[in-house]
mmCIF file of C-alpha atoms and ligand atoms in Angstrom:
data_model
loop_
_atom_site.group_PDB
_atom_site.id
_atom_site.type_symbol
_atom_site.label_atom_id
_atom_site.label_comp_id
_atom_site.label_asym_id
_atom_site.label_seq_id
_atom_site.Cartn_x
_atom_site.Cartn_y
_atom_site.Cartn_z
ATOM 1 C CA MET A 1 12.364 -8.009 -4.066
ATOM 2 C CA THR A 2 14.540 -6.839 -7.337
ATOM 3 C CA ASP A 3 18.006 -5.863 -6.648
ATOM 4 C CA ALA A 4 16.993 -2.167 -7.677
ATOM 5 C CA SER A 5 13.896 -2.093 -5.396
ATOM 6 C CA ALA A 6 15.838 -3.292 -2.558
ATOM 7 C CA GLN A 7 18.763 -0.690 -3.074
ATOM 8 C CA GLU A 8 16.003 2.042 -3.357
ATOM 9 C CA LYS A 9 14.364 0.887 -0.007
ATOM 10 C CA ASP A 10 18.057 1.027 1.230
ATOM 11 C CA TYR A 11 18.439 4.186 0.131
ATOM 12 C CA TYR A 12 15.336 5.809 1.517
ATOM 13 C CA ASP A 13 15.788 4.324 4.675
ATOM 14 C CA ARG A 14 19.247 5.779 4.954
ATOM 15 C CA VAL A 15 17.581 9.244 4.106
ATOM 16 C CA THR A 16 14.973 9.058 6.482
ATOM 17 C CA GLN A 17 17.690 8.234 9.389
ATOM 18 C CA ALA A 18 19.773 11.169 8.315
ATOM 19 C CA ASP A 19 16.735 13.481 8.714
ATOM 20 C CA VAL A 20 16.764 14.761 5.384
ATOM 21 C CA THR A 21 13.966 15.165 2.762
ATOM 22 C CA PRO A 22 14.220 14.237 -0.886
ATOM 23 C CA LEU A 23 12.775 17.402 -2.917
ATOM 24 C CA TRP A 24 11.998 15.116 -5.768
ATOM 25 C CA LYS A 25 9.561 13.309 -3.428
ATOM 26 C CA LEU A 26 7.710 16.215 -2.533
ATOM 27 C CA PRO A 27 4.542 17.623 -4.538
ATOM 28 C CA PRO A 28 5.358 19.995 -7.182
ATOM 29 C CA MET A 29 5.566 23.713 -5.871
ATOM 30 C CA PRO A 30 2.061 25.580 -6.160
ATOM 31 C CA ALA A 31 1.981 28.151 -8.745
ATOM 32 C CA GLU A 32 0.412 30.508 -6.428
ATOM 33 C CA PRO A 33 -0.705 30.765 -2.859
ATOM 34 C CA ARG A 34 -2.724 28.008 -1.290
ATOM 35 C CA PRO A 35 -4.134 29.252 1.851
ATOM 36 C CA SER A 36 -4.116 26.924 5.006
ATOM 37 C CA ILE A 37 -7.393 28.908 6.498
ATOM 38 C CA VAL A 38 -10.704 28.915 4.578
ATOM 39 C CA PRO A 39 -13.316 31.928 4.491
ATOM 40 C CA TYR A 40 -15.389 31.484 7.518
ATOM 41 C CA LEU A 41 -17.551 33.725 9.541
ATOM 42 C CA TRP A 42 -18.293 33.611 13.077
ATOM 43 C CA ARG A 43 -21.766 35.261 14.532
ATOM 44 C CA TRP A 44 -21.975 37.710 17.358
ATOM 45 C CA ASP A 45 -25.230 35.845 18.113
ATOM 46 C CA THR A 46 -23.228 32.627 18.586
ATOM 47 C CA VAL A 47 -20.243 33.829 20.103
ATOM 48 C CA VAL A 48 -21.493 36.457 22.588
ATOM 49 C CA PRO A 49 -23.746 34.037 24.363
ATOM 50 C CA LEU A 50 -20.980 31.830 24.943
ATOM 51 C CA ILE A 51 -18.854 34.218 26.448
ATOM 52 C CA ASP A 52 -21.739 35.615 28.549
ATOM 53 C CA GLU A 53 -21.827 32.047 29.646
ATOM 54 C CA ALA A 54 -18.389 31.710 30.656
ATOM 55 C CA GLY A 55 -18.694 34.973 32.550
ATOM 56 C CA ARG A 56 -21.298 33.284 34.665
ATOM 57 C CA MET A 57 -19.357 30.082 35.260
ATOM 58 C CA ASP A 58 -16.049 31.874 36.255
ATOM 59 C CA GLN A 59 -15.714 29.566 39.179
ATOM 60 C CA THR A 60 -15.991 26.417 37.151
ATOM 61 C CA LEU A 61 -14.247 27.501 34.213
ATOM 62 C CA ASN A 62 -11.582 29.386 35.741
ATOM 63 C CA THR A 63 -11.928 32.343 33.662
ATOM 64 C CA GLY A 64 -11.562 36.296 34.468
ATOM 65 C CA GLY A 65 -11.226 39.272 32.930
ATOM 66 C CA GLU A 66 -7.496 38.750 31.817
ATOM 67 C CA ARG A 67 -8.510 35.519 29.802
ATOM 68 C CA ARG A 68 -12.291 35.822 28.900
ATOM 69 C CA ALA A 69 -11.693 35.634 25.438
ATOM 70 C CA LEU A 70 -12.934 33.302 22.721
ATOM 71 C CA ILE A 71 -10.418 32.945 20.119
ATOM 72 C CA LEU A 72 -12.029 32.775 16.567
ATOM 73 C CA ALA A 73 -10.270 29.641 15.713
ATOM 74 C CA ASN A 74 -10.387 29.315 11.731
ATOM 75 C CA PRO A 75 -11.477 25.636 11.125
ATOM 76 C CA GLY A 76 -8.490 25.609 8.415
ATOM 77 C CA ILE A 77 -5.910 25.693 11.193
ATOM 78 C CA GLN A 78 -5.541 22.301 12.962
ATOM 79 C CA ARG A 79 -5.992 22.371 16.609
ATOM 80 C CA PRO A 80 -4.384 22.739 19.206
ATOM 81 C CA LEU A 81 -2.625 25.465 17.045
ATOM 82 C CA PHE A 82 -5.240 28.438 16.775
ATOM 83 C CA GLY A 83 -5.606 31.450 14.594
ATOM 84 C CA THR A 84 -8.175 33.558 12.645
ATOM 85 C CA THR A 85 -5.602 33.701 9.756
ATOM 86 C CA PRO A 86 -2.163 32.162 9.409
ATOM 87 C CA SER A 87 -0.686 35.273 11.380
ATOM 88 C CA ILE A 88 -3.302 36.781 13.370
ATOM 89 C CA SER A 89 -5.278 35.266 16.159
ATOM 90 C CA ALA A 90 -8.713 37.731 16.730
ATOM 91 C CA ALA A 91 -11.253 36.956 19.578
ATOM 92 C CA ILE A 92 -14.016 38.415 21.459
ATOM 93 C CA GLN A 93 -13.088 39.562 24.897
ATOM 94 C CA MET A 94 -15.389 40.503 27.693
ATOM 95 C CA ILE A 95 -14.590 42.143 31.135
ATOM 96 C CA LYS A 96 -17.473 42.456 33.649
ATOM 97 C CA PRO A 97 -18.179 45.429 35.859
ATOM 98 C CA GLY A 98 -15.395 45.738 38.397
ATOM 99 C CA GLU A 99 -13.074 43.353 36.971
ATOM 100 C CA THR A 100 -9.576 44.107 36.096
ATOM 101 C CA ALA A 101 -7.375 42.317 33.107
ATOM 102 C CA ASN A 102 -3.956 41.988 35.178
ATOM 103 C CA ALA A 103 -0.932 43.769 33.689
ATOM 104 C CA HIS A 104 1.246 42.077 31.578
ATOM 105 C CA ARG A 105 3.449 42.328 28.369
ATOM 106 C CA HIS A 106 4.342 40.490 25.187
ATOM 107 C CA SER A 107 6.317 40.405 22.048
ATOM 108 C CA ALA A 108 3.244 40.074 19.937
ATOM 109 C CA VAL A 109 1.545 43.407 19.178
ATOM 110 C CA ALA A 110 -2.283 43.705 20.001
ATOM 111 C CA ILE A 111 -4.937 45.930 19.300
ATOM 112 C CA ARG A 112 -8.649 46.150 20.628
ATOM 113 C CA PHE A 113 -11.529 47.461 18.800
ATOM 114 C CA ILE A 114 -14.223 48.405 21.246
ATOM 115 C CA LEU A 115 -17.307 46.731 20.056
ATOM 116 C CA ARG A 116 -20.056 47.315 22.922
ATOM 117 C CA GLY A 117 -19.959 49.207 26.181
ATOM 118 C CA SER A 118 -17.881 52.301 27.139
ATOM 119 C CA GLY A 119 -16.056 53.677 29.817
ATOM 120 C CA ALA A 120 -13.357 50.832 30.683
ATOM 121 C CA THR A 121 -9.780 51.929 30.881
ATOM 122 C CA THR A 122 -6.608 50.333 29.683
ATOM 123 C CA VAL A 123 -3.082 51.421 30.799
ATOM 124 C CA VAL A 124 -0.346 51.159 28.734
ATOM 125 C CA GLU A 125 3.287 51.991 29.797
ATOM 126 C CA GLY A 126 1.602 54.293 32.641
ATOM 127 C CA GLU A 127 -0.700 56.366 30.758
ATOM 128 C CA ARG A 128 -4.570 55.709 30.869
ATOM 129 C CA VAL A 129 -6.856 55.784 27.852
ATOM 130 C CA ILE A 130 -10.644 55.414 28.270
ATOM 131 C CA MET A 131 -12.384 53.164 25.821
ATOM 132 C CA GLU A 132 -15.347 53.952 24.056
ATOM 133 C CA GLU A 133 -17.155 52.205 21.374
ATOM 134 C CA GLY A 134 -15.782 52.325 17.864
ATOM 135 C CA ASP A 135 -12.160 53.649 19.549
ATOM 136 C CA LEU A 136 -8.984 51.571 18.307
ATOM 137 C CA VAL A 137 -6.540 50.752 21.355
ATOM 138 C CA LEU A 138 -2.986 49.815 20.616
ATOM 139 C CA THR A 139 -0.562 48.100 22.886
ATOM 140 C CA PRO A 140 2.710 47.636 20.899
ATOM 141 C CA GLN A 141 5.546 45.040 21.292
ATOM 142 C CA MET A 142 6.637 44.674 25.125
ATOM 143 C CA THR A 143 4.632 47.613 26.562
ATOM 144 C CA TRP A 144 2.715 46.951 30.007
ATOM 145 C CA HIS A 145 -1.024 46.919 29.849
ATOM 146 C CA ASP A 146 -3.887 46.216 31.862
ATOM 147 C CA HIS A 147 -7.527 46.781 31.515
ATOM 148 C CA THR A 148 -10.370 47.640 33.857
ATOM 149 C CA ASN A 149 -13.838 48.192 33.744
ATOM 150 C CA PRO A 150 -15.365 50.420 36.554
ATOM 151 C CA LYS A 151 -18.627 50.792 34.811
ATOM 152 C CA ALA A 152 -21.809 48.667 35.383
ATOM 153 C CA GLN A 153 -22.303 47.073 32.184
ATOM 154 C CA ASN A 154 -19.994 44.452 30.407
ATOM 155 C CA ILE A 155 -17.494 45.749 28.020
ATOM 156 C CA TYR A 156 -16.929 43.784 24.380
ATOM 157 C CA TRP A 157 -14.053 44.158 22.308
ATOM 158 C CA LEU A 158 -12.527 42.435 19.320
ATOM 159 C CA ASP A 159 -8.870 41.747 20.209
ATOM 160 C CA ALA A 160 -6.200 40.860 17.523
ATOM 161 C CA LEU A 161 -2.741 39.943 17.999
ATOM 162 C CA ASP A 162 -0.106 38.439 15.656
ATOM 163 C CA VAL A 163 0.714 35.696 18.105
ATOM 164 C CA PRO A 164 0.549 33.136 15.452
ATOM 165 C CA LEU A 165 3.415 34.927 13.423
ATOM 166 C CA THR A 166 5.429 35.471 16.464
ATOM 167 C CA MET A 167 5.147 31.855 17.614
ATOM 168 C CA TYR A 168 6.018 30.502 14.043
ATOM 169 C CA LEU A 169 8.750 32.616 14.381
ATOM 170 C CA ASN A 170 9.784 31.435 17.656
ATOM 171 C CA ALA A 171 10.053 34.913 18.929
ATOM 172 C CA TYR A 172 7.229 35.188 21.488
ATOM 173 C CA PHE A 173 7.962 36.365 24.999
ATOM 174 C CA HIS A 174 5.422 36.842 27.632
ATOM 175 C CA GLU A 175 5.763 38.571 31.288
ATOM 176 C CA PRO A 176 3.430 39.272 33.745
ATOM 177 C CA TYR A 177 3.894 42.503 35.869
ATOM 178 C CA TYR A 178 4.757 42.057 39.504
ATOM 179 C CA GLU A 179 1.235 43.578 40.659
ATOM 180 C CA ASN A 180 -2.307 43.319 39.273
ATOM 181 C CA VAL A 181 -2.180 46.591 38.001
ATOM 182 C CA GLN A 182 0.451 49.134 37.048
ATOM 183 C CA PRO A 183 0.679 52.799 38.339
ATOM 184 C CA VAL A 184 -0.676 55.490 36.356
ATOM 185 C CA ILE A 185 2.380 57.713 35.989
ATOM 186 C CA VAL A 186 1.833 60.379 33.099
ATOM 187 C CA PRO A 187 -1.242 62.807 32.748
ATOM 188 C CA GLU A 188 -4.260 62.003 30.560
ATOM 189 C CA ASN A 189 -3.340 62.310 26.505
ATOM 190 C CA TYR A 190 0.157 62.373 27.405
ATOM 191 C CA THR A 191 1.031 60.548 24.005
ATOM 192 C CA ALA A 192 -1.413 62.159 21.822
ATOM 193 C CA ASN A 193 -0.344 65.667 23.100
ATOM 194 C CA ARG A 194 3.276 65.096 22.396
ATOM 195 C CA LEU A 195 2.356 63.586 18.970
ATOM 196 C CA GLY A 196 0.187 66.853 18.415
ATOM 197 C CA LYS A 197 -2.712 64.711 17.608
ATOM 198 C CA GLY A 198 -0.795 63.351 14.625
ATOM 199 C CA LEU A 199 -0.440 66.686 12.995
ATOM 200 C CA LEU A 200 2.266 68.515 15.079
ATOM 201 C CA ARG A 201 5.153 67.590 17.193
ATOM 202 C CA ASN A 202 6.241 68.552 20.480
ATOM 203 C CA VAL A 203 9.703 70.331 19.752
ATOM 204 C CA TYR A 204 11.199 70.262 23.224
ATOM 205 C CA ASN A 205 10.248 67.051 24.349
ATOM 206 C CA PRO A 206 9.661 65.211 20.908
ATOM 207 C CA PRO A 207 8.014 61.528 21.281
ATOM 208 C CA GLU A 208 10.243 58.743 20.778
ATOM 209 C CA GLU A 209 10.973 57.445 17.407
ATOM 210 C CA ARG A 210 8.879 54.278 18.157
ATOM 211 C CA ALA A 211 5.924 56.296 19.875
ATOM 212 C CA LEU A 212 2.712 55.296 18.621
ATOM 213 C CA SER A 213 -0.798 56.613 19.040
ATOM 214 C CA LEU A 214 -2.185 54.618 21.866
ATOM 215 C CA ILE A 215 -5.787 55.229 20.793
ATOM 216 C CA TYR A 216 -7.769 56.345 17.770
ATOM 217 C CA LYS A 217 -11.281 57.751 18.577
ATOM 218 C CA TRP A 218 -14.249 56.741 16.968
ATOM 219 C CA LYS A 219 -15.358 60.430 16.099
ATOM 220 C CA ASP A 220 -12.012 61.024 14.477
ATOM 221 C CA THR A 221 -12.279 58.052 12.333
ATOM 222 C CA TYR A 222 -16.105 58.260 11.631
ATOM 223 C CA ASP A 223 -15.511 62.026 10.444
ATOM 224 C CA ALA A 224 -12.640 60.905 8.139
ATOM 225 C CA LEU A 225 -15.219 58.115 6.428
ATOM 226 C CA LEU A 226 -17.767 60.892 6.053
ATOM 227 C CA GLY A 227 -15.380 63.391 4.772
ATOM 228 C CA VAL A 228 -14.562 61.279 1.551
ATOM 229 C CA THR A 229 -15.321 62.828 -1.664
ATOM 230 C CA GLU A 230 -16.443 60.602 -4.644
ATOM 231 C CA GLU A 231 -13.281 60.656 -6.445
ATOM 232 C CA ASP A 232 -11.557 59.376 -3.338
ATOM 233 C CA ILE A 233 -13.841 56.124 -2.998
ATOM 234 C CA SER A 234 -11.943 53.032 -3.705
ATOM 235 C CA PRO A 235 -13.771 50.762 -6.138
ATOM 236 C CA PHE A 236 -12.787 47.661 -4.078
ATOM 237 C CA ASP A 237 -13.324 48.931 -0.607
ATOM 238 C CA GLY A 238 -15.644 52.254 -0.587
ATOM 239 C CA ALA A 239 -14.416 54.980 1.592
ATOM 240 C CA TYR A 240 -11.240 53.116 3.037
ATOM 241 C CA PHE A 241 -8.824 54.376 5.752
ATOM 242 C CA GLU A 242 -5.790 52.823 7.326
ATOM 243 C CA TYR A 243 -5.083 53.754 10.749
ATOM 244 C CA THR A 244 -1.593 55.111 10.549
ATOM 245 C CA ASN A 245 1.568 55.769 12.481
ATOM 246 C CA PRO A 246 1.591 59.475 13.278
ATOM 247 C CA LEU A 247 5.332 60.162 13.216
ATOM 248 C CA ASP A 248 5.900 58.321 9.898
ATOM 249 C CA GLY A 249 2.741 57.740 8.178
ATOM 250 C CA GLY A 250 3.351 54.041 8.255
ATOM 251 C CA HIS A 251 1.168 51.002 9.021
ATOM 252 C CA THR A 252 -0.675 50.685 12.315
ATOM 253 C CA LEU A 253 2.009 48.519 14.205
ATOM 254 C CA PRO A 254 4.992 46.320 12.527
ATOM 255 C CA GLY A 255 3.377 43.195 12.581
ATOM 256 C CA MET A 256 -0.357 44.043 11.775
ATOM 257 C CA SER A 257 -2.282 47.132 10.235
ATOM 258 C CA CYS A 258 -5.794 48.167 10.910
ATOM 259 C CA PHE A 259 -8.497 49.626 8.628
ATOM 260 C CA ILE A 260 -11.853 51.064 8.464
ATOM 261 C CA GLN A 261 -14.267 50.947 5.488
ATOM 262 C CA ARG A 262 -17.597 52.480 4.765
ATOM 263 C CA LEU A 263 -19.838 51.135 2.243
ATOM 264 C CA ARG A 264 -22.825 53.594 1.272
ATOM 265 C CA PRO A 265 -26.055 52.537 1.188
ATOM 266 C CA GLY A 266 -26.812 50.144 -1.583
ATOM 267 C CA GLU A 267 -23.190 50.238 -2.622
ATOM 268 C CA GLN A 268 -21.182 47.194 -4.331
ATOM 269 C CA THR A 269 -17.653 46.990 -4.716
ATOM 270 C CA SER A 270 -15.634 45.185 -7.485
ATOM 271 C CA ALA A 271 -13.678 42.081 -6.970
ATOM 272 C CA HIS A 272 -9.860 42.269 -6.096
ATOM 273 C CA ARG A 273 -7.562 39.628 -4.433
ATOM 274 C CA HIS A 274 -4.180 40.091 -2.539
ATOM 275 C CA THR A 275 -1.688 38.224 -0.532
ATOM 276 C CA THR A 276 -2.654 39.629 2.822
ATOM 277 C CA SER A 277 -4.807 37.835 5.114
ATOM 278 C CA THR A 278 -7.842 39.586 6.795
ATOM 279 C CA VAL A 279 -10.022 39.734 9.605
ATOM 280 C CA TYR A 280 -12.923 41.840 9.102
ATOM 281 C CA HIS A 281 -15.515 42.650 11.831
ATOM 282 C CA ALA A 282 -18.990 44.330 10.580
ATOM 283 C CA TYR A 283 -19.114 47.347 12.986
ATOM 284 C CA ARG A 284 -22.015 48.783 11.612
ATOM 285 C CA GLY A 285 -25.038 47.679 9.223
ATOM 286 C CA GLN A 286 -25.484 44.326 7.146
ATOM 287 C CA GLY A 287 -24.111 43.140 3.904
ATOM 288 C CA THR A 288 -22.539 40.446 1.877
ATOM 289 C CA THR A 289 -18.917 39.754 0.978
ATOM 290 C CA ILE A 290 -18.296 37.162 -1.809
ATOM 291 C CA ILE A 291 -15.350 35.221 -1.199
ATOM 292 C CA ASN A 292 -14.223 33.149 -4.267
ATOM 293 C CA GLY A 293 -17.776 32.542 -5.021
ATOM 294 C CA GLU A 294 -18.912 31.742 -1.575
ATOM 295 C CA ARG A 295 -21.402 34.264 0.410
ATOM 296 C CA MET A 296 -20.702 35.639 3.564
ATOM 297 C CA ASP A 297 -23.856 37.151 4.985
ATOM 298 C CA TRP A 298 -22.912 39.550 7.819
ATOM 299 C CA ARG A 299 -24.463 42.111 9.944
ATOM 300 C CA THR A 300 -23.523 44.144 12.852
ATOM 301 C CA GLY A 301 -21.170 42.183 15.349
ATOM 302 C CA ASP A 302 -20.147 39.521 13.057
ATOM 303 C CA THR A 303 -16.404 38.584 12.248
ATOM 304 C CA PHE A 304 -15.224 36.748 9.250
ATOM 305 C CA ALA A 305 -11.733 35.736 7.727
ATOM 306 C CA LEU A 306 -10.679 36.359 4.232
ATOM 307 C CA PRO A 307 -7.780 34.119 3.166
ATOM 308 C CA SER A 308 -4.891 35.420 0.894
ATOM 309 C CA TRP A 309 -5.319 35.479 -2.706
ATOM 310 C CA ALA A 310 -8.969 34.817 -2.704
ATOM 311 C CA TRP A 311 -11.178 37.137 -4.791
ATOM 312 C CA HIS A 312 -13.724 39.298 -2.883
ATOM 313 C CA GLU A 313 -16.091 41.779 -3.161
ATOM 314 C CA HIS A 314 -18.157 43.729 -0.698
ATOM 315 C CA ALA A 315 -22.039 44.827 -0.905
ATOM 316 C CA ASN A 316 -24.050 46.802 1.612
ATOM 317 C CA GLY A 317 -27.173 44.857 1.973
ATOM 318 C CA SER A 318 -29.401 47.901 2.928
ATOM 319 C CA ASP A 319 -30.596 50.698 0.493
ATOM 320 C CA SER A 320 -30.861 52.985 3.297
ATOM 321 C CA GLU A 321 -28.041 52.519 6.045
ATOM 322 C CA GLU A 322 -24.574 52.558 5.832
ATOM 323 C CA ALA A 323 -22.270 49.431 6.248
ATOM 324 C CA VAL A 324 -18.917 49.634 8.060
ATOM 325 C CA LEU A 325 -16.130 47.274 8.166
ATOM 326 C CA PHE A 326 -13.143 47.523 10.398
ATOM 327 C CA SER A 327 -10.500 44.964 9.252
ATOM 328 C CA VAL A 328 -6.859 43.933 10.512
ATOM 329 C CA SER A 329 -4.121 42.255 8.251
ATOM 330 C CA ASP A 330 -0.807 41.438 8.081
ATOM 331 C CA LEU A 331 0.130 43.948 5.305
ATOM 332 C CA PRO A 332 3.217 45.254 6.830
ATOM 333 C CA VAL A 333 4.840 41.829 7.112
ATOM 334 C CA LEU A 334 3.905 41.093 3.457
ATOM 335 C CA GLU A 335 5.236 44.504 2.244
ATOM 336 C CA ASN A 336 8.610 43.932 4.650
ATOM 337 C CA LEU A 337 9.330 40.873 2.494
ATOM 338 C CA ASP A 338 8.179 42.143 -0.654
ATOM 339 C CA LEU A 339 5.646 39.449 -0.964
ATOM 340 C CA TYR A 340 2.508 41.981 -1.533
ATOM 341 C CA ARG A 341 0.803 41.291 -4.734
ATOM 342 C CA GLU A 342 -2.541 42.629 -5.609
ATOM 343 C CA GLU A 343 -4.824 41.947 -8.817
ATOM 344 C CA ASP A 344 -8.152 43.275 -9.816
ATOM 345 C CA ARG A 345 -10.896 42.295 -12.708
ATOM 346 C CA LEU A 346 -11.260 46.247 -13.310
HETATM 347 FE FE1 FE2 B 401 -1.901 40.887 26.671
HETATM 348 FE FE1 FE2 B 402 -9.423 43.771 -0.218
#
């Protein structure tokens, strides 16, 4: 070994011991985002039979209503870490008749989009909401929530939480309630009524500043989609709505925002890309999303992940039926950090 290489080795040994990393040894910084996740599609026909099987094997697998969920684990993320995108973990969850998912709360925000089955209830901070297909239910940060299925059929929903982001920031808290379920302490529609269904505000007893709509009913969502006129149709997303905070018109939740879009029969959108990572769920119809040249052929019940900065375009695969995509992304986080960028080829 020459004097110079011995000196170099000695230097890097001492650098390692000092727990520092020489920037000059790292690869050059990428010119644009290099997503850690890959475009990926999870089929309803694959996931739901597995969740049903878990439901039949509760004794063996130690599952129950609270934790019977299969997380859609993006193959780009090294296990045991999990996430459908870098910031969001989505799962298909199933609750059987007569079951309860015990009350708890956590610092990650959560949403549920109801896929199949109606009539189960969620209690959020003492208020009960009834969940029907197509409804979006929110459980904001540190709100107590529990779910009960009093019906005779299983209920399935898409569950999404910003757990990966919250964990990454070392800000995750989780607390069980001291009983299985919390008492219902306010009348039905308590929050919706104080929020005047998002259009009015109770003056005498206004909703708290952080009050959020707990539930967005499918009928209202679908009416909005159908009410869109030609000039309001996005070239990239068709008829496209965000579920907003009724108090300030802002995003659905601080860590995630939810969207719904309708593609008319035969509709084909133009390609664009943006720095949000998105989980899509095909709620109705069938079609194709091309992500960086890769085809995702989806039909009702399938879920797929769109990485940041990936070109994507959607097409309704039917000439006679509509297609509806529900999605959830990390847009509020990107915007707050001034990291949101968008580009198109129009
Ligand atoms: Fe939860
Ligand atoms: Fe997009």
